[in-house]
XYZ file of C-alpha atoms in Angstrom:
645
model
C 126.809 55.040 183.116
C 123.775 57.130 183.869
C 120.480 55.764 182.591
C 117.557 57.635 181.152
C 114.158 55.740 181.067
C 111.493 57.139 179.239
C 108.291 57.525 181.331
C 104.685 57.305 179.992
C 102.198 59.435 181.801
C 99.441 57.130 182.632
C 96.093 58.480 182.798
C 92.397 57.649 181.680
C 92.512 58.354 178.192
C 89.129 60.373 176.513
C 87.170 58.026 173.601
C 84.951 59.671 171.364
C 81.834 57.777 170.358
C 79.849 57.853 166.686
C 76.621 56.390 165.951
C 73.725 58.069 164.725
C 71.111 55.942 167.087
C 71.194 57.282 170.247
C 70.491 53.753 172.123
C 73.871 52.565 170.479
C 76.103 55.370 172.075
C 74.331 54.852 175.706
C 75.156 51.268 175.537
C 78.344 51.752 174.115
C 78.811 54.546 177.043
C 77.602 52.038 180.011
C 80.401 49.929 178.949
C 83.449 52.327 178.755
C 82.739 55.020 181.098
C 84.193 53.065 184.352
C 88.010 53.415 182.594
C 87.582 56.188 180.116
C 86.416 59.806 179.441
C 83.512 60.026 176.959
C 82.357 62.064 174.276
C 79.882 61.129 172.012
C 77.861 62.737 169.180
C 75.381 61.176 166.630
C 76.608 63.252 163.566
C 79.772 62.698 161.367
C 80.309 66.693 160.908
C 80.118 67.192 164.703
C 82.319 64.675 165.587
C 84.923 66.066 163.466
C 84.732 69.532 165.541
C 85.252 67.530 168.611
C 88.589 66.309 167.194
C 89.463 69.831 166.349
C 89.015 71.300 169.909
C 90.166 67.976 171.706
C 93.679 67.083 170.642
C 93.515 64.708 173.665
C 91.168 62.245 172.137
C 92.517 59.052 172.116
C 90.176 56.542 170.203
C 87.392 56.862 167.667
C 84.500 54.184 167.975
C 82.401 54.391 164.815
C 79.976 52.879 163.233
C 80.211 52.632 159.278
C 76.681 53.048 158.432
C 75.432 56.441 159.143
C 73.207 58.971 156.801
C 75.978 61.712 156.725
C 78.675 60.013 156.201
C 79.886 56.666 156.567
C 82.628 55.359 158.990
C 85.324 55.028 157.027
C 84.902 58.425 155.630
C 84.891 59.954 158.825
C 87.927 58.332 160.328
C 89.586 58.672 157.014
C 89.302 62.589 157.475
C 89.558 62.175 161.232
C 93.412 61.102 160.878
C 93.948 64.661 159.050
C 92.994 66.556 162.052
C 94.523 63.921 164.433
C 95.982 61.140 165.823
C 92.934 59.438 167.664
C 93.150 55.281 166.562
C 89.998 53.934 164.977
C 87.734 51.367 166.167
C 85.230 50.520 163.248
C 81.321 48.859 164.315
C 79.962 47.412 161.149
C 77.551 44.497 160.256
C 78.778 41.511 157.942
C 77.595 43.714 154.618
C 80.482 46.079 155.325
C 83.166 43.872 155.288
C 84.639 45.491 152.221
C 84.622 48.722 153.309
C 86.500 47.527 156.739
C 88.750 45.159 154.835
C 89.644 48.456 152.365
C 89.777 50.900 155.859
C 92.092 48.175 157.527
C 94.488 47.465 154.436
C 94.416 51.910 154.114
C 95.944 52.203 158.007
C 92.573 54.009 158.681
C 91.041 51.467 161.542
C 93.052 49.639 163.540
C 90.226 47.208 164.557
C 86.601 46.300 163.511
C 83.602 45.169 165.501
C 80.369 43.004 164.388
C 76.846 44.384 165.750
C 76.127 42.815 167.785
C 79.386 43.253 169.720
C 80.772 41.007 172.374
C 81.481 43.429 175.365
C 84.206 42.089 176.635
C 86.260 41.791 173.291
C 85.164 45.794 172.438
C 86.370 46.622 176.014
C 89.651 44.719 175.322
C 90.444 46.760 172.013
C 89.803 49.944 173.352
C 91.864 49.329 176.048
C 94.523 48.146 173.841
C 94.025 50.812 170.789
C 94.085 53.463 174.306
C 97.673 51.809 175.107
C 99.024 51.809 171.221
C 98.263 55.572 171.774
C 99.805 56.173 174.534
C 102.452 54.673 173.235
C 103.090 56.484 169.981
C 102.517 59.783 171.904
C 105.504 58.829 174.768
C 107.532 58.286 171.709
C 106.479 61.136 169.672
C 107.255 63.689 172.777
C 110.561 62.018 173.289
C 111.612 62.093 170.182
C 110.587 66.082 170.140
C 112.275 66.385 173.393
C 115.547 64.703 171.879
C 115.395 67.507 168.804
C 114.708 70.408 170.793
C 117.539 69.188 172.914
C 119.981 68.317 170.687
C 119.329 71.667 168.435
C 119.564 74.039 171.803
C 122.661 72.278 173.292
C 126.062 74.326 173.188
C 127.296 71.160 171.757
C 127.965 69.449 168.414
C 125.963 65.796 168.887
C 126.648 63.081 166.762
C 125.571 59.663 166.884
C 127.016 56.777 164.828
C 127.048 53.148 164.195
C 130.640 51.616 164.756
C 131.124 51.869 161.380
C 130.871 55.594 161.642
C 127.951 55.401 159.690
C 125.636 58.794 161.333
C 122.406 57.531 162.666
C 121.753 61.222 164.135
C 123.592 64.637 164.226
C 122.736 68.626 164.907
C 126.167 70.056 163.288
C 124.941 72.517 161.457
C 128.189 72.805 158.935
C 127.272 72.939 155.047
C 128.576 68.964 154.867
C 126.114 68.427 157.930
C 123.151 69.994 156.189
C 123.547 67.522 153.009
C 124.235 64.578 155.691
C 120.431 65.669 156.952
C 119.255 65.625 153.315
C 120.166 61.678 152.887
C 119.623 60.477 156.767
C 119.041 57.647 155.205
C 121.994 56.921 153.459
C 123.746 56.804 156.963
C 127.002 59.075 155.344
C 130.336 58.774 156.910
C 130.752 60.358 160.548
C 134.225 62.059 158.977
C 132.479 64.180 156.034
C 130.608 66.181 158.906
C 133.996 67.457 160.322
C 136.735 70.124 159.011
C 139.389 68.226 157.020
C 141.609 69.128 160.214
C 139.331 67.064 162.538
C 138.670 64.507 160.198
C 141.770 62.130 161.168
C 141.211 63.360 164.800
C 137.495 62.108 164.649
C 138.691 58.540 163.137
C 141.417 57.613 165.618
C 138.479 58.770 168.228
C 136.331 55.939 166.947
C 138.868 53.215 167.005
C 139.723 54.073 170.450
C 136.311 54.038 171.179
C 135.594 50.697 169.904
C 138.545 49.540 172.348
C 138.752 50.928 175.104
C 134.628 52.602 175.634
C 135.745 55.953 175.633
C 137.991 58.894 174.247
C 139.181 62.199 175.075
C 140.996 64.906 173.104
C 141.484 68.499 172.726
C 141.851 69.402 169.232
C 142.849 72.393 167.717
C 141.575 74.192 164.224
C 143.013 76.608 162.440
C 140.607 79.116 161.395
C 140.562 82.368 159.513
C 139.740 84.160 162.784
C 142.146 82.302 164.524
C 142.789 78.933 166.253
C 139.382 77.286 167.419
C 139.524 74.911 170.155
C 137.539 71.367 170.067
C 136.662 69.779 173.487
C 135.419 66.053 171.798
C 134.644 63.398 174.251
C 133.736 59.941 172.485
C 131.731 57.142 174.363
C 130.345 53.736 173.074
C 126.508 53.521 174.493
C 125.332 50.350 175.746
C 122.674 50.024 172.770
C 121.889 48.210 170.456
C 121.654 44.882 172.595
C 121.308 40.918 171.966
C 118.528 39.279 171.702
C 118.866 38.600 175.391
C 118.762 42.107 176.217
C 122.320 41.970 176.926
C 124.813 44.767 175.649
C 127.309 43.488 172.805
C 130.931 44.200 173.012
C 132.713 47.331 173.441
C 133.376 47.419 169.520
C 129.719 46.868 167.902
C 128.054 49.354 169.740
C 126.646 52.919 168.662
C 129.068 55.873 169.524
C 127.709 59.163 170.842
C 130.562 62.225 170.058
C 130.272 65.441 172.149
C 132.322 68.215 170.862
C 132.055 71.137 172.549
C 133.780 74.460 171.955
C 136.073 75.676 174.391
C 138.009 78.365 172.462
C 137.274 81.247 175.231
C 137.698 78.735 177.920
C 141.605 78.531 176.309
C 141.890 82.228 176.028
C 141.196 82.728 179.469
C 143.434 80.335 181.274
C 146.179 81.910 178.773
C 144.877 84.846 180.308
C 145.431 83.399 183.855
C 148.524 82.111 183.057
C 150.050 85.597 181.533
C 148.452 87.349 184.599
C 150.732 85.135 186.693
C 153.214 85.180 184.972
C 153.298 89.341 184.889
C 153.023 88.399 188.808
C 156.081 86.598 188.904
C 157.824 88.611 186.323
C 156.607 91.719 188.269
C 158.129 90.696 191.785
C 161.114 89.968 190.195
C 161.397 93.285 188.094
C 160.651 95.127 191.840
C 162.889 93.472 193.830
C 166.238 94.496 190.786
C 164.348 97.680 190.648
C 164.851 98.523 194.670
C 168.306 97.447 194.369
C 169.161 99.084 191.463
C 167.737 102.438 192.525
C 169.964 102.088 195.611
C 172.930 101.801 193.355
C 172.132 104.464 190.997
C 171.086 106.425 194.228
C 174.248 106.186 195.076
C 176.238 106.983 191.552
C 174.447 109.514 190.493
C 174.946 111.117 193.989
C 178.242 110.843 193.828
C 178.429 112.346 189.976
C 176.519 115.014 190.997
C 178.466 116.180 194.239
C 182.267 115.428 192.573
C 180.828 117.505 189.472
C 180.354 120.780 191.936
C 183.716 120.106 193.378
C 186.047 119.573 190.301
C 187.086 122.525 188.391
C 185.955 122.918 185.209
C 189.022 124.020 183.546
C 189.165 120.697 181.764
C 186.655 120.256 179.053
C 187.678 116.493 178.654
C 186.395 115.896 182.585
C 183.180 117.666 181.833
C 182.390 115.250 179.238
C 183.335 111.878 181.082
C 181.251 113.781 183.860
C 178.272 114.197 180.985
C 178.810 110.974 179.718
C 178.381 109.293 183.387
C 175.418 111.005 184.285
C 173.254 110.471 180.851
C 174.399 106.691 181.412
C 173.038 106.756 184.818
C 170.030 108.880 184.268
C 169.290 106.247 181.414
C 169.793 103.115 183.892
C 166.626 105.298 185.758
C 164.704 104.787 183.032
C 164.927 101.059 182.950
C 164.480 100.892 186.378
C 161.177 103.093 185.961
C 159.812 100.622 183.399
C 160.997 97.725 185.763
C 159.054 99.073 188.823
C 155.801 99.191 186.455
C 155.356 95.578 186.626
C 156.773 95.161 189.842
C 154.024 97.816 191.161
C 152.446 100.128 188.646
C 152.447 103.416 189.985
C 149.001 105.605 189.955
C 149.061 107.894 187.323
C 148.629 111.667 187.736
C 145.667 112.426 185.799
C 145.423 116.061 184.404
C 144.547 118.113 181.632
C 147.221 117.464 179.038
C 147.190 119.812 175.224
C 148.110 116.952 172.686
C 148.948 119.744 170.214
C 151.606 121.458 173.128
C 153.029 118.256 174.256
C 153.841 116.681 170.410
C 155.452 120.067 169.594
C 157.298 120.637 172.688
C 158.937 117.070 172.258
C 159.581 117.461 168.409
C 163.038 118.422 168.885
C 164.065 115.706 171.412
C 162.311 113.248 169.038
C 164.453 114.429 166.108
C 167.450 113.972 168.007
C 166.471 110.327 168.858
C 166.033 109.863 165.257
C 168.872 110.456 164.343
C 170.889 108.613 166.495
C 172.998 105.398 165.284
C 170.329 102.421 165.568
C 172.878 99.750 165.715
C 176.302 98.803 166.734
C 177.606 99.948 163.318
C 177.127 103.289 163.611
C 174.467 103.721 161.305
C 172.187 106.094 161.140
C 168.712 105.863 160.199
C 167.160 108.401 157.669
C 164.245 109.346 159.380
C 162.081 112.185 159.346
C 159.667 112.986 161.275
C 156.087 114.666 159.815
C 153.907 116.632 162.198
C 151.825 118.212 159.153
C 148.817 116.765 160.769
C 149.623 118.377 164.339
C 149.162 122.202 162.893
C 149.724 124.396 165.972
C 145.803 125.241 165.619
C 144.414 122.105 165.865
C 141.165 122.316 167.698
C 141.356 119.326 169.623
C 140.185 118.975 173.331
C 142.791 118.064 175.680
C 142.972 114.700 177.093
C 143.052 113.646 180.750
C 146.475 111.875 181.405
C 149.861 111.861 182.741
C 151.936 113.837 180.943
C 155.221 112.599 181.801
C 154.239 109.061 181.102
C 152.415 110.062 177.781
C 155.486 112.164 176.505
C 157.628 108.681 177.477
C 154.971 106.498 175.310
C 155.113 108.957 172.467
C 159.005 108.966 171.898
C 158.987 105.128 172.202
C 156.699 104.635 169.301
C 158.975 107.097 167.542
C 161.657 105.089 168.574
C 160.172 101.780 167.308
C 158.979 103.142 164.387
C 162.676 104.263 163.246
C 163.900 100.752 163.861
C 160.873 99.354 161.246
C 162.795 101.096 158.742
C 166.662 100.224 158.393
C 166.563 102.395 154.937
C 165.145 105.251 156.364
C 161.324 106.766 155.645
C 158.881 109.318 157.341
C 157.346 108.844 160.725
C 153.822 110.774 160.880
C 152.222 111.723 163.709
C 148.619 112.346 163.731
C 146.370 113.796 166.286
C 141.927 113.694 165.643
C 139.074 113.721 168.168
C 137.440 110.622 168.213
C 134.590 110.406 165.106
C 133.587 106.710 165.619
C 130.458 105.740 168.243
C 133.478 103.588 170.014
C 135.819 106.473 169.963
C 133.560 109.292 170.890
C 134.733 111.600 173.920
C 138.112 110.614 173.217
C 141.327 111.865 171.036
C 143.444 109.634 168.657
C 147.431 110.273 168.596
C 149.051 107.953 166.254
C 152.552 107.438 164.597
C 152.865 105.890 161.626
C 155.976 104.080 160.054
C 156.211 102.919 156.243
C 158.519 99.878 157.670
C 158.416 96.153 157.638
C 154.982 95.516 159.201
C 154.612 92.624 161.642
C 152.969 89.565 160.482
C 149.599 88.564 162.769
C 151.574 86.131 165.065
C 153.643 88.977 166.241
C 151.710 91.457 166.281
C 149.394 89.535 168.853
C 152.742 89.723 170.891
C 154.078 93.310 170.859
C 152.320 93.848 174.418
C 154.112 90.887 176.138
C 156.697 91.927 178.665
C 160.059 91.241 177.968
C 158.505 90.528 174.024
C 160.880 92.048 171.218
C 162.254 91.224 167.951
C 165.415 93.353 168.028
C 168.635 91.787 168.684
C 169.990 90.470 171.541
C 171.503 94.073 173.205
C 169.053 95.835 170.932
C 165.726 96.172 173.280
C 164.404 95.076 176.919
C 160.939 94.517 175.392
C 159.391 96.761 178.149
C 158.488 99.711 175.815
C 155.224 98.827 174.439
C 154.146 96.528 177.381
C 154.375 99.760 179.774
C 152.602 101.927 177.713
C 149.746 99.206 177.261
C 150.090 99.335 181.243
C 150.037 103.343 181.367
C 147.121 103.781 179.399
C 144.823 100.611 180.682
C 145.144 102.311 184.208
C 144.791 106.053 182.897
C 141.702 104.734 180.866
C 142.894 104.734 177.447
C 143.858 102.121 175.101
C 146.044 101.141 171.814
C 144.918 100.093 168.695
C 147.551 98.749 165.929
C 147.526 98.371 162.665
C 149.853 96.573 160.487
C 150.892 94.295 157.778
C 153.850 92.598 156.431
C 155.901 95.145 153.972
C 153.508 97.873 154.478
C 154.007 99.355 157.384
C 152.541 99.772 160.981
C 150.101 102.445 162.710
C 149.698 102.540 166.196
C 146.767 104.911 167.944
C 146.931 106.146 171.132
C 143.288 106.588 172.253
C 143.082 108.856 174.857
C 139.694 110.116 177.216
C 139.112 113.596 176.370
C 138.524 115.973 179.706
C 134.640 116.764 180.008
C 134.467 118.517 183.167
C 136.760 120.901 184.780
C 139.518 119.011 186.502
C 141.802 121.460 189.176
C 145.480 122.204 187.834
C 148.324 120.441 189.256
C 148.843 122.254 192.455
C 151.504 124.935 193.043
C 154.940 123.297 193.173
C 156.798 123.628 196.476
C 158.418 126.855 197.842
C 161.861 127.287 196.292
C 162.920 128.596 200.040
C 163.099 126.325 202.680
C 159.487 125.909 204.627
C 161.462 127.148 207.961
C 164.603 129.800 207.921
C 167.774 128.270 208.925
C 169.152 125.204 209.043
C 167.215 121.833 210.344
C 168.484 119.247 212.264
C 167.715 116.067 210.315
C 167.520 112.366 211.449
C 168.578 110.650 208.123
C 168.186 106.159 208.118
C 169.167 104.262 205.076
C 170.459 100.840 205.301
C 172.816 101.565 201.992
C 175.653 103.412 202.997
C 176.453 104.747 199.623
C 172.933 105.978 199.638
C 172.992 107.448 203.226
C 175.990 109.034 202.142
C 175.037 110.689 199.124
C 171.878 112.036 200.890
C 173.938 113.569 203.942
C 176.177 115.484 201.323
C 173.322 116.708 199.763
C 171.513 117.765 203.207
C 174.852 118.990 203.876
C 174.688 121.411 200.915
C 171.851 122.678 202.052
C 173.070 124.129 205.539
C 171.464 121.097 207.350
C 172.854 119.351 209.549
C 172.278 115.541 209.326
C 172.953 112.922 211.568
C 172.747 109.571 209.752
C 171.582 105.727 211.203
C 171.536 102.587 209.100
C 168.193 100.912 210.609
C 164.983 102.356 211.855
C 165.717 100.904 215.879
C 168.517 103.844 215.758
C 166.133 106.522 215.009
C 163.875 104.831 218.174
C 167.076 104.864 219.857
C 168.288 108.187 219.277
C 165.056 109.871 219.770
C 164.359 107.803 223.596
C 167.865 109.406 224.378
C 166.046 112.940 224.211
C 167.914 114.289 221.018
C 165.733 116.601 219.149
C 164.902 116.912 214.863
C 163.360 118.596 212.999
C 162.279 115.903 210.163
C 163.123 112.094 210.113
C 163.816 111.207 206.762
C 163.340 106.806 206.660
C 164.308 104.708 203.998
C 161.292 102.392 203.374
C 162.887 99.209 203.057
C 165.539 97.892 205.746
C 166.572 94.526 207.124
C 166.372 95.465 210.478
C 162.685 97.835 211.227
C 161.450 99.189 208.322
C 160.748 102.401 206.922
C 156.986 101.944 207.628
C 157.322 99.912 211.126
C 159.392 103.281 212.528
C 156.802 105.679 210.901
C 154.530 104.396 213.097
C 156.337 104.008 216.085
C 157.425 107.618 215.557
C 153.298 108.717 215.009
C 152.963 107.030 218.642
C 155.705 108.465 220.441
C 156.208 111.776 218.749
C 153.282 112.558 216.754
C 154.292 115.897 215.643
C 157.211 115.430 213.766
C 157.677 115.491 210.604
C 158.572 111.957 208.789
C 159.802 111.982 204.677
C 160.120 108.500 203.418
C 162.221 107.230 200.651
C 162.242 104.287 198.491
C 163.194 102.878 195.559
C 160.174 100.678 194.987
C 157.411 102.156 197.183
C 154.497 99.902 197.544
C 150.725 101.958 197.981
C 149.672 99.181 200.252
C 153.016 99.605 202.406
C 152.377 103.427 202.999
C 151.118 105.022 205.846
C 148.389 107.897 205.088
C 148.771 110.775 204.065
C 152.798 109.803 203.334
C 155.404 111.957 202.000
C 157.087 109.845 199.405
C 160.202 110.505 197.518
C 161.490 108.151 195.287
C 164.783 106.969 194.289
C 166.844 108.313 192.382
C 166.814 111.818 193.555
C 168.585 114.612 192.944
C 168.821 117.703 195.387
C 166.975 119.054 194.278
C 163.804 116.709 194.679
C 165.395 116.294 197.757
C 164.494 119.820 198.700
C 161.483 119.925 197.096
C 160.351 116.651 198.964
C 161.564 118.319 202.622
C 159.762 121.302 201.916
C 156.292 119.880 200.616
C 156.862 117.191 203.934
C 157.045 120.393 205.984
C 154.329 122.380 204.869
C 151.996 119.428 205.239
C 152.902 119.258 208.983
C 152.286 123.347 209.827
């Protein structure tokens, strides 16, 4: 165990003289000067004013007899303006006014004139050392305060008893503990009632073992509060030998130190990883499953333009397939946002236009059975606080994504209320000095409420408390995703049987930010038909994309690995576009894009993926994602095209 010894400056200490002959204070001076610093004066009232502006004066020598004012008088007052000892010089007629000063605590030692010199020497020197003394131990015991009040730590000191010898809680119990030091209360009465029993089992460990170690939780109105306490028994107090005494009769020091953001952050760390893990899982399904649905809603798509619609019966299974499918795309899109969140597309975006132009598809959701029964919710929706003239700026966001967060809180808000109710939408600029520059759009349900333990929840992937088959539990977690990475943020507000708001708080547009730019061409970029070098590792996929290049009057040759385009271009055959899946077992996507940039550097290369990675992109890529239809198939070869001539 680390020691710490307390260290007293040594140093010649200053002695102030009083006498009113002047022979008295040389002689006295001749004698003392060779170890001490000397001031002298033959008045009472002067001396005094030395004491005032030397707070380093040590020792007092004074005779008692003097005209002004005699010597116990002086040093009397002198111990109200310091802490200089007393030395008192009398002759045998004073002895009662020494015997009073000594009994008083005013003198520590007298003198007869004539004095002996080597005796006076000796009690300076060891009234000098008494002072040095009590100031060592008056600055440590400042320095121990100041130390104990600044530390980030709760400090408590107790006999093995768990009587408190010293504490600096600062708890309403610890206060009255400091009131009656001296009646050495019980260690446990400084603590929470929660960290009382903690705090005793602490001690008795102590006492056996030297040490303990916990982490302790409280339960708090503002939450759980977490206690770092270390216990250790301190080698003090000792035998009479100087030796320590056992393990359990020694003084216990407590450290408790608060470590509640220290928690919070390594759950932090631990959620971040665990959105790592759960991300590279979600991509990897997502990839596959975009292949698949690549593929399906392909082949809908193309059997849909061949089969006659004569019966109305086909059309439907046909309907049915494709809103299943085109439903499966938007798991997959919520997947892929925690596999790799996409940027968003930040542009001017009218609140006011967007809620109205959605009211109809959010009505329809509404209504739709919320359970396996069949049921349907009675819910309306209220956009009396969305008045077509709302003067409210627009916001800067990504309207797709923000028209997908909007009917999910609809959504969730019809499933708080099983017995139907209103759903209001509200839309305000920002009026709060948090909120300023930005809009609010909230939806409000009158429904169950959450309770605080779930509600610190609702933005956890996979986190919902629907029914198994009800809910993936990526709804709320991707819009907290969409909006921390457009800028924005979420506030909630709920309670148990009262219902729950949630606000959308969106950055308003300040400057002038350039429209989306003009969508592609709906003719082809060059007449007539292109010869196109299509790889895809899938061959569902490949498939589906050479029928719909095929529709398109191109002609489309079709490899299942990136070495085949290599291949097929060394053997001199000419294209006019490569079209590369990104991902493939053999070269990838990105591998042959660069191969290609070497060896043919103008032609034209259109990659597609199902979970396209930023960092696994060349520059300046064309990127179309699966699933596509044809077209953003077209639209994709035509934008690839035009950024090439």
């Amino acid at each position: 165990m680390r020691r710490t010894e307390m260290t007293i400056p040594v140093s010649r200490s200053r002695i102030l003289l009083v006498d009113d002959e002047a022979e008295i204070l040389v002689a006295l001076t001749d004698l003392l000067e060779d170890e001490f610093d000397i001031l002298s004066s033959t008045d009472p009232l002067e001396a005094l004013n030395f004491l005032r502006q030397s707070p380093d004066i040590a020792v007092i020598v004074s005779d008692q007899r003097m005209p002004n004012m005699t010597g116990d008088v002086l040093l009397s007052k002198a111990r109200e303006i310091s802490d200089a000892r007393g030395i008192l010089l009398t002759g045998y007629a004073d002895l009662a006014a020494v015997v009073a000063a000594l009994n008083q605590g005013r003198i520590q030692f007298y003198a007869h004139k004539p004095w002996e010199s080597d005796s006076l020497r000796a009690m300076v020197r060891e009234v000098a050392a008494h002072h040095r003394l009590e100031r060592a131990l008056k600055t440590e015991r400042v320095l121990l305060h100041g130390a104990m009040q600044a530390l980030p730590l709760g400090l408590v000191f107790t006999d093995p008893q768990g009587h408190v010898l010293r504490h600096n809680l600062s708890c309403q119990e610890a206060h009255d503990a400091a009131a009656g030091a001296t009646g050495y209360r019980d260690e446990a009465g400084l603590y929470p009632a929660a960290l009382a029993s903690q705090i005793v089992a602490m001690r008795e460990e102590t006492a056996k073992e030297g040490e303990s170690t916990r982490l302790v939780c409280e339960e708090t109105q503002d939450g759980p509060r977490w206690h770092d306490i270390i216990r250790r028994a301190l080698p003090w107090p000792c035998t009479a030998a100087g030796e320590a005494l056992p393990v359990a009769q020694r003084w216990q020091l407590s450290l408790d130190r608060d470590v509640t953001e220290r928690i919070a952050m390594e759950a932090h760390l631990r959620q971040d990883d665990k959105m790592h893990a759960l991300g590279t899982l979600a991509g990897g399904i997502a990839h596959d499953f975009n292949n698949l649905l690549t593929a399906m809603l392909g082949s809908l798509e193309l059997l849909q333009d061949m089969t006659p619609r004569s019966d109305p019966t086909v059309s439907r299974l046909f309907d049915n397939a494709l809103d299943s499918a085109r439903r499966g795309t938007v798991l997959t899109r919520r997947l892929l946002e925690f596999g790799r969140p996409k940027p968003v597309a930040l542009r001017p975006v009218s609140l006011v236009d967007l809620v109205w132009s959605m009211r109809d598809l959010i009505n329809q959701s509404l209504n739709r059975p919320s359970d396996l029964k069949g049921e349907t919710a009675r819910c309306t929706l209220d956009l009396s606080q969305v008045p077509h003239d709302l003067d409210v700026p627009p916001v800067l966001s990504d309207s797709g994504q923000l028209e997908m967060a909007l009917l999910n809180l609809c959504i969730n808000a019809r499933d708080a209320m099983p017995q139907g109710g209103p759903i209001t939408v509200t839309l305000a600029a920002g009026d709060a000095a948090s909120d300023e520059g930005c809009v609010m759009l909230s939806v409000a349900d009158v429904g169950s409420g959450m309770p605080p333990e779930i509600a610190r929840r609702i933005f956890e992937p996979f986190f919902t408390t629907k029914g198994l088959g009800s809910g993936t539990g990526l709804g709320l977690s991707t819009i907290y995703g969409f909006l921390k990475r457009s800028g924005g943020d979420i506030r909630v507000e709920t309670a148990p049987g009262v219902g729950t708001r949630m606000t959308l708080i969106l950055p308003a547009c300040r400057n002038d930010v350039p429209e989306d730019a003009p969508g592609p061409a709906d003719t082809q970029a060059r007449t007539g038909k292109l010869r196109i070098l299509l790889a895809d590792d899938e061959p569902g996929v490949r498939l589906v994309t050479e029928q719909f290049l095929a529709q398109s009057g191109h002609e489309v040759v079709g490899v299942p690995d990136g070495k085949d385009v290599i291949a097929a271009l060394s053997r001199g055959e000419r294209f006019d576009l490569v079209v590369l899946d990104l991902l493939m077992p053999g070269m990838g996507g990105r591998e042959c894009g660069q191969a290609l940039a070497l060896s043919h550097p103008g032609l034209p290369v259109l990659y597609v993926s199902g979970y396209a990675d930023p960092d696994n992109l060349p520059a300046d890529a064309f990127i179309l994602g699966k699933p596509f239809t044809p077209q953003d198939l077209r639209e994709a070869i035509a934008a690839t095209l035009r950024g090439r001539h």
